[in-house]
Amino acid sequence: MTDAVEPVEPAEAVAAAVRAVPGVLDLHGGLLSEVATYLPGRMVRGVRLREPGAEVHVVLAWGAALDETTAAVRSAAAGVVGLPVDVWVQDVREPEPS
């Protein structure tokens, strides 16, 4: 017996790529989760796919270089969707201690 694996939606792939960027603490869905991609039974907060391109809303680590980090976020997301990506920094905070 094999376990069925759900295909990864583009918004989920964008979220994973963005979260892997150094200096990104999390995605930010907005005050009322208005920035999201809605999928069957779930949503991906902080990623809005649109025509053409995407929006990514992030929380950055305090001290992360703004220009370099947002450029890396834009590049990571564009590598998934292949379209222009707007990056919004919604918050900056200290990273949680490990």
Short mmCIF file of N, CA, C and O in Angstrom, two decimals:
data_model
loop_
_atom_site.label_atom_id
_atom_site.label_comp_id
_atom_site.label_asym_id
_atom_site.label_seq_id
_atom_site.Cartn_x
_atom_site.Cartn_y
_atom_site.Cartn_z
N MET A 1 0.84 -1.17 0.00
CA MET A 1 0.00 0.00 0.00
C MET A 1 0.89 1.24 0.00
O MET A 1 1.88 1.31 0.71
N THR A 2 0.51 2.23 -0.78
CA THR A 2 1.27 3.48 -0.83
C THR A 2 0.41 4.60 -0.29
O THR A 2 -0.81 4.60 -0.42
N ASP A 3 1.06 5.53 0.37
CA ASP A 3 0.36 6.70 0.87
C ASP A 3 0.24 7.72 -0.24
O ASP A 3 1.21 8.02 -0.93
N ALA A 4 -0.96 8.24 -0.43
CA ALA A 4 -1.17 9.27 -1.43
C ALA A 4 -0.55 10.57 -0.94
O ALA A 4 -0.70 10.95 0.21
N VAL A 5 0.16 11.23 -1.82
CA VAL A 5 0.79 12.50 -1.50
C VAL A 5 0.06 13.59 -2.27
O VAL A 5 -0.07 13.51 -3.48
N GLU A 6 -0.45 14.57 -1.53
CA GLU A 6 -1.12 15.68 -2.20
C GLU A 6 -0.09 16.51 -2.94
O GLU A 6 1.00 16.76 -2.43
N PRO A 7 -0.44 16.96 -4.15
CA PRO A 7 0.50 17.83 -4.86
C PRO A 7 0.65 19.15 -4.11
O PRO A 7 -0.27 19.63 -3.47
N VAL A 8 1.82 19.71 -4.16
CA VAL A 8 2.08 20.98 -3.51
C VAL A 8 1.54 22.08 -4.41
O VAL A 8 1.86 22.15 -5.60
N GLU A 9 0.70 22.91 -3.84
CA GLU A 9 0.14 24.04 -4.58
C GLU A 9 1.22 25.12 -4.74
O GLU A 9 2.11 25.24 -3.88
N PRO A 10 1.15 25.93 -5.80
CA PRO A 10 2.15 26.98 -5.99
C PRO A 10 2.28 27.91 -4.78
O PRO A 10 3.39 28.28 -4.41
N ALA A 11 1.18 28.28 -4.15
CA ALA A 11 1.26 29.17 -2.99
C ALA A 11 2.02 28.52 -1.84
O ALA A 11 2.78 29.18 -1.13
N GLU A 12 1.83 27.22 -1.65
CA GLU A 12 2.56 26.50 -0.61
C GLU A 12 4.05 26.42 -0.94
O GLU A 12 4.90 26.53 -0.05
N ALA A 13 4.37 26.24 -2.21
CA ALA A 13 5.78 26.21 -2.63
C ALA A 13 6.43 27.57 -2.44
O ALA A 13 7.58 27.67 -2.00
N VAL A 14 5.69 28.65 -2.75
CA VAL A 14 6.21 30.00 -2.52
C VAL A 14 6.47 30.21 -1.03
O VAL A 14 7.53 30.70 -0.63
N ALA A 15 5.51 29.83 -0.19
CA ALA A 15 5.66 30.00 1.26
C ALA A 15 6.88 29.26 1.77
O ALA A 15 7.66 29.81 2.57
N ALA A 16 7.09 28.05 1.34
CA ALA A 16 8.25 27.27 1.78
C ALA A 16 9.55 27.91 1.33
O ALA A 16 10.52 28.00 2.11
N ALA A 17 9.60 28.39 0.09
CA ALA A 17 10.81 29.03 -0.43
C ALA A 17 11.12 30.31 0.33
O ALA A 17 12.28 30.59 0.66
N VAL A 18 10.09 31.08 0.64
CA VAL A 18 10.29 32.35 1.34
C VAL A 18 10.74 32.11 2.78
O VAL A 18 11.63 32.78 3.29
N ARG A 19 10.12 31.15 3.45
CA ARG A 19 10.50 30.86 4.84
C ARG A 19 11.95 30.38 4.95
O ARG A 19 12.55 30.50 6.00
N ALA A 20 12.49 29.85 3.88
CA ALA A 20 13.88 29.36 3.89
C ALA A 20 14.90 30.48 3.71
O ALA A 20 16.10 30.26 3.87
N VAL A 21 14.44 31.69 3.39
CA VAL A 21 15.36 32.82 3.18
C VAL A 21 15.88 33.29 4.54
O VAL A 21 15.10 33.58 5.45
N PRO A 22 17.21 33.39 4.70
CA PRO A 22 17.76 33.90 5.95
C PRO A 22 17.25 35.32 6.22
O PRO A 22 17.20 36.15 5.32
N GLY A 23 16.83 35.55 7.45
CA GLY A 23 16.31 36.86 7.83
C GLY A 23 14.80 36.93 7.83
O GLY A 23 14.22 37.87 8.36
N VAL A 24 14.14 35.93 7.25
CA VAL A 24 12.68 35.87 7.26
C VAL A 24 12.25 35.02 8.45
O VAL A 24 12.65 33.86 8.57
N LEU A 25 11.45 35.61 9.33
CA LEU A 25 10.95 34.87 10.49
C LEU A 25 9.65 34.15 10.18
O LEU A 25 9.39 33.07 10.71
N ASP A 26 8.81 34.78 9.36
CA ASP A 26 7.51 34.17 9.06
C ASP A 26 6.84 34.94 7.95
O ASP A 26 7.31 36.01 7.53
N LEU A 27 5.73 34.40 7.49
CA LEU A 27 4.85 35.11 6.57
C LEU A 27 3.81 35.83 7.41
O LEU A 27 3.52 35.44 8.54
N HIS A 28 3.23 36.89 6.87
CA HIS A 28 2.26 37.71 7.60
C HIS A 28 0.99 37.81 6.79
O HIS A 28 1.00 38.25 5.65
N GLY A 29 -0.12 37.39 7.38
CA GLY A 29 -1.40 37.38 6.68
C GLY A 29 -2.20 38.65 6.77
O GLY A 29 -3.30 38.72 6.22
N GLY A 30 -1.67 39.65 7.42
CA GLY A 30 -2.43 40.88 7.58
C GLY A 30 -3.26 40.82 8.85
O GLY A 30 -3.35 39.80 9.53
N LEU A 31 -3.91 41.92 9.15
CA LEU A 31 -4.66 42.04 10.39
C LEU A 31 -5.80 41.03 10.48
O LEU A 31 -6.04 40.43 11.52
N LEU A 32 -6.51 40.82 9.39
CA LEU A 32 -7.65 39.90 9.36
C LEU A 32 -7.45 38.75 8.40
O LEU A 32 -8.41 38.24 7.83
N SER A 33 -6.21 38.34 8.20
CA SER A 33 -5.86 37.29 7.23
C SER A 33 -6.34 37.62 5.83
O SER A 33 -6.71 36.74 5.06
N GLU A 34 -6.30 38.92 5.50
CA GLU A 34 -6.74 39.32 4.17
C GLU A 34 -5.70 39.04 3.09
O GLU A 34 -6.01 39.05 1.91
N VAL A 35 -4.47 38.78 3.49
CA VAL A 35 -3.43 38.42 2.54
C VAL A 35 -3.24 36.91 2.62
O VAL A 35 -2.61 36.40 3.54
N ALA A 36 -3.84 36.22 1.68
CA ALA A 36 -3.78 34.75 1.72
C ALA A 36 -4.20 34.19 0.38
O ALA A 36 -4.86 34.86 -0.41
N THR A 37 -3.79 32.96 0.16
CA THR A 37 -4.29 32.18 -0.97
C THR A 37 -5.15 31.09 -0.38
O THR A 37 -4.70 30.34 0.49
N TYR A 38 -6.39 31.04 -0.82
CA TYR A 38 -7.34 30.07 -0.27
C TYR A 38 -7.34 28.81 -1.12
O TYR A 38 -7.46 28.88 -2.35
N LEU A 39 -7.18 27.68 -0.46
CA LEU A 39 -7.15 26.37 -1.09
C LEU A 39 -8.24 25.52 -0.45
O LEU A 39 -8.74 25.87 0.61
N PRO A 40 -8.59 24.40 -1.05
CA PRO A 40 -9.62 23.56 -0.45
C PRO A 40 -9.25 23.12 0.97
O PRO A 40 -8.24 22.44 1.17
N GLY A 41 -10.01 23.59 1.95
CA GLY A 41 -9.80 23.19 3.33
C GLY A 41 -8.65 23.84 4.06
O GLY A 41 -8.35 23.49 5.19
N ARG A 42 -7.98 24.80 3.43
CA ARG A 42 -6.84 25.45 4.08
C ARG A 42 -6.53 26.77 3.37
O ARG A 42 -7.08 27.06 2.32
N MET A 43 -5.64 27.53 3.97
CA MET A 43 -5.16 28.75 3.32
C MET A 43 -3.68 28.93 3.61
O MET A 43 -3.16 28.40 4.58
N VAL A 44 -3.04 29.65 2.72
CA VAL A 44 -1.62 29.97 2.87
C VAL A 44 -1.55 31.47 3.17
O VAL A 44 -1.75 32.29 2.27
N ARG A 45 -1.32 31.80 4.44
CA ARG A 45 -1.26 33.20 4.85
C ARG A 45 0.03 33.84 4.37
O ARG A 45 1.09 33.22 4.39
N GLY A 46 -0.09 35.09 3.95
CA GLY A 46 1.08 35.86 3.56
C GLY A 46 1.46 35.73 2.10
O GLY A 46 2.40 36.38 1.65
N VAL A 47 0.74 34.91 1.35
CA VAL A 47 1.02 34.74 -0.09
C VAL A 47 -0.28 34.98 -0.84
O VAL A 47 -1.29 34.34 -0.57
N ARG A 48 -0.25 35.91 -1.76
CA ARG A 48 -1.41 36.18 -2.61
C ARG A 48 -0.96 36.03 -4.06
O ARG A 48 -0.13 36.80 -4.54
N LEU A 49 -1.48 35.02 -4.72
CA LEU A 49 -1.20 34.84 -6.14
C LEU A 49 -2.20 35.67 -6.92
O LEU A 49 -3.39 35.70 -6.60
N ARG A 50 -1.72 36.35 -7.95
CA ARG A 50 -2.60 37.19 -8.76
C ARG A 50 -2.10 37.18 -10.19
O ARG A 50 -1.07 36.59 -10.48
N GLU A 51 -2.83 37.79 -11.06
CA GLU A 51 -2.41 37.85 -12.46
C GLU A 51 -1.92 39.24 -12.78
O GLU A 51 -2.66 40.20 -12.62
N PRO A 52 -0.74 39.41 -13.28
CA PRO A 52 0.35 38.44 -13.25
C PRO A 52 1.19 38.63 -11.99
O PRO A 52 1.38 39.73 -11.54
N GLY A 53 1.66 37.57 -11.45
CA GLY A 53 2.60 37.66 -10.35
C GLY A 53 2.06 37.25 -9.01
O GLY A 53 1.09 36.51 -8.91
N ALA A 54 2.69 37.80 -7.98
CA ALA A 54 2.34 37.41 -6.61
C ALA A 54 2.72 38.52 -5.66
O ALA A 54 3.55 39.39 -5.98
N GLU A 55 2.10 38.48 -4.47
CA GLU A 55 2.48 39.32 -3.34
C GLU A 55 2.93 38.40 -2.23
O GLU A 55 2.30 37.37 -1.99
N VAL A 56 4.01 38.79 -1.57
CA VAL A 56 4.48 38.04 -0.41
C VAL A 56 4.65 39.04 0.73
O VAL A 56 5.33 40.06 0.57
N HIS A 57 4.01 38.76 1.86
CA HIS A 57 4.07 39.63 3.04
C HIS A 57 4.84 38.90 4.13
O HIS A 57 4.47 37.78 4.49
N VAL A 58 5.91 39.53 4.62
CA VAL A 58 6.83 38.84 5.52
C VAL A 58 7.06 39.58 6.83
O VAL A 58 6.83 40.78 6.93
N VAL A 59 7.54 38.82 7.80
CA VAL A 59 8.07 39.35 9.06
C VAL A 59 9.57 39.09 9.01
O VAL A 59 10.00 37.95 8.83
N LEU A 60 10.35 40.16 9.15
CA LEU A 60 11.80 40.03 9.10
C LEU A 60 12.39 40.04 10.50
O LEU A 60 11.81 40.61 11.43
N ALA A 61 13.56 39.44 10.60
CA ALA A 61 14.32 39.46 11.85
C ALA A 61 14.96 40.83 12.02
O ALA A 61 15.43 41.44 11.05
N TRP A 62 14.92 41.32 13.27
CA TRP A 62 15.59 42.58 13.58
C TRP A 62 17.07 42.44 13.21
O TRP A 62 17.71 41.45 13.54
N GLY A 63 17.58 43.40 12.48
CA GLY A 63 18.98 43.37 12.07
C GLY A 63 19.21 42.79 10.69
O GLY A 63 20.31 42.90 10.15
N ALA A 64 18.19 42.16 10.10
CA ALA A 64 18.35 41.63 8.74
C ALA A 64 18.47 42.81 7.77
O ALA A 64 17.75 43.81 7.91
N ALA A 65 19.36 42.71 6.83
CA ALA A 65 19.55 43.77 5.84
C ALA A 65 18.31 43.84 4.94
O ALA A 65 17.98 42.87 4.26
N LEU A 66 17.61 44.96 4.98
CA LEU A 66 16.33 45.09 4.29
C LEU A 66 16.44 44.83 2.79
O LEU A 66 15.71 43.98 2.24
N ASP A 67 17.32 45.54 2.11
CA ASP A 67 17.41 45.40 0.66
C ASP A 67 17.81 44.00 0.24
O ASP A 67 17.22 43.42 -0.67
N GLU A 68 18.81 43.44 0.90
CA GLU A 68 19.30 42.11 0.53
C GLU A 68 18.26 41.03 0.84
O GLU A 68 18.05 40.11 0.05
N THR A 69 17.58 41.16 1.99
CA THR A 69 16.60 40.14 2.37
C THR A 69 15.38 40.19 1.47
O THR A 69 14.91 39.15 1.02
N THR A 70 14.87 41.38 1.19
CA THR A 70 13.70 41.46 0.31
C THR A 70 14.05 41.03 -1.11
O THR A 70 13.23 40.41 -1.78
N ALA A 71 15.26 41.30 -1.57
CA ALA A 71 15.68 40.83 -2.89
C ALA A 71 15.75 39.30 -2.91
O ALA A 71 15.34 38.66 -3.90
N ALA A 72 16.24 38.70 -1.83
CA ALA A 72 16.29 37.24 -1.75
C ALA A 72 14.89 36.64 -1.70
O ALA A 72 14.63 35.59 -2.31
N VAL A 73 13.98 37.29 -0.98
CA VAL A 73 12.58 36.83 -0.93
C VAL A 73 11.97 36.90 -2.33
O VAL A 73 11.33 35.96 -2.80
N ARG A 74 12.16 38.02 -3.00
CA ARG A 74 11.62 38.21 -4.36
C ARG A 74 12.17 37.14 -5.30
O ARG A 74 11.43 36.54 -6.07
N SER A 75 13.45 36.88 -5.21
CA SER A 75 14.08 35.88 -6.08
C SER A 75 13.55 34.48 -5.77
O SER A 75 13.26 33.70 -6.69
N ALA A 76 13.43 34.14 -4.49
CA ALA A 76 12.95 32.81 -4.11
C ALA A 76 11.52 32.59 -4.58
O ALA A 76 11.19 31.54 -5.13
N ALA A 77 10.66 33.58 -4.38
CA ALA A 77 9.26 33.45 -4.80
C ALA A 77 9.14 33.43 -6.32
O ALA A 77 8.38 32.63 -6.87
N ALA A 78 9.88 34.30 -7.00
CA ALA A 78 9.82 34.33 -8.46
C ALA A 78 10.33 33.04 -9.06
O ALA A 78 9.86 32.61 -10.12
N GLY A 79 11.27 32.39 -8.39
CA GLY A 79 11.76 31.10 -8.87
C GLY A 79 10.69 30.03 -8.87
O GLY A 79 10.77 29.07 -9.64
N VAL A 80 9.68 30.19 -8.04
CA VAL A 80 8.57 29.24 -7.99
C VAL A 80 7.50 29.59 -9.00
O VAL A 80 7.03 28.76 -9.76
N VAL A 81 7.08 30.85 -9.01
CA VAL A 81 5.95 31.24 -9.86
C VAL A 81 6.38 31.74 -11.23
O VAL A 81 5.55 31.79 -12.15
N GLY A 82 7.64 32.13 -11.38
CA GLY A 82 8.12 32.57 -12.69
C GLY A 82 7.52 33.89 -13.14
O GLY A 82 7.51 34.19 -14.32
N LEU A 83 7.01 34.66 -12.21
CA LEU A 83 6.36 35.94 -12.52
C LEU A 83 6.86 37.01 -11.56
O LEU A 83 7.50 36.70 -10.56
N PRO A 84 6.53 38.27 -11.82
CA PRO A 84 6.95 39.34 -10.90
C PRO A 84 6.36 39.13 -9.50
O PRO A 84 5.23 38.67 -9.35
N VAL A 85 7.13 39.49 -8.49
CA VAL A 85 6.71 39.32 -7.10
C VAL A 85 6.92 40.64 -6.36
O VAL A 85 8.00 41.22 -6.41
N ASP A 86 5.87 41.10 -5.69
CA ASP A 86 5.97 42.26 -4.81
C ASP A 86 6.17 41.75 -3.39
O ASP A 86 5.46 40.85 -2.95
N VAL A 87 7.13 42.35 -2.69
CA VAL A 87 7.43 41.94 -1.32
C VAL A 87 7.05 43.09 -0.38
O VAL A 87 7.45 44.23 -0.59
N TRP A 88 6.26 42.75 0.63
CA TRP A 88 5.82 43.70 1.65
C TRP A 88 6.39 43.26 3.00
O TRP A 88 6.16 42.13 3.41
N VAL A 89 7.12 44.16 3.66
CA VAL A 89 7.60 43.88 5.01
C VAL A 89 6.52 44.39 5.97
O VAL A 89 6.31 45.59 6.09
N GLN A 90 5.84 43.47 6.62
CA GLN A 90 4.73 43.81 7.49
C GLN A 90 5.15 44.03 8.94
O GLN A 90 4.47 44.71 9.69
N ASP A 91 6.28 43.43 9.33
CA ASP A 91 6.72 43.55 10.72
C ASP A 91 8.20 43.20 10.79
O ASP A 91 8.73 42.51 9.91
N VAL A 92 8.84 43.69 11.83
CA VAL A 92 10.24 43.36 12.15
C VAL A 92 10.26 43.05 13.64
O VAL A 92 9.71 43.80 14.44
N ARG A 93 10.89 41.95 14.00
CA ARG A 93 10.95 41.60 15.43
C ARG A 93 12.19 40.78 15.73
O ARG A 93 12.85 40.27 14.83
N GLU A 94 12.47 40.68 17.01
CA GLU A 94 13.60 39.86 17.47
C GLU A 94 13.27 38.39 17.22
O GLU A 94 12.14 37.97 17.48
N PRO A 95 14.23 37.62 16.76
CA PRO A 95 14.00 36.18 16.63
C PRO A 95 13.78 35.53 17.98
O PRO A 95 14.31 35.99 18.99
N GLU A 96 12.98 34.48 18.00
CA GLU A 96 12.75 33.71 19.23
C GLU A 96 14.06 33.00 19.60
O GLU A 96 14.75 32.48 18.73
N PRO A 97 14.40 32.94 20.89
CA PRO A 97 15.59 32.19 21.28
C PRO A 97 15.41 30.70 20.97
O PRO A 97 14.32 30.17 21.13
N SER A 98 16.48 30.08 20.54
CA SER A 98 16.40 28.66 20.17
C SER A 98 16.40 27.75 21.37
O SER A 98 16.96 27.92 22.36
#
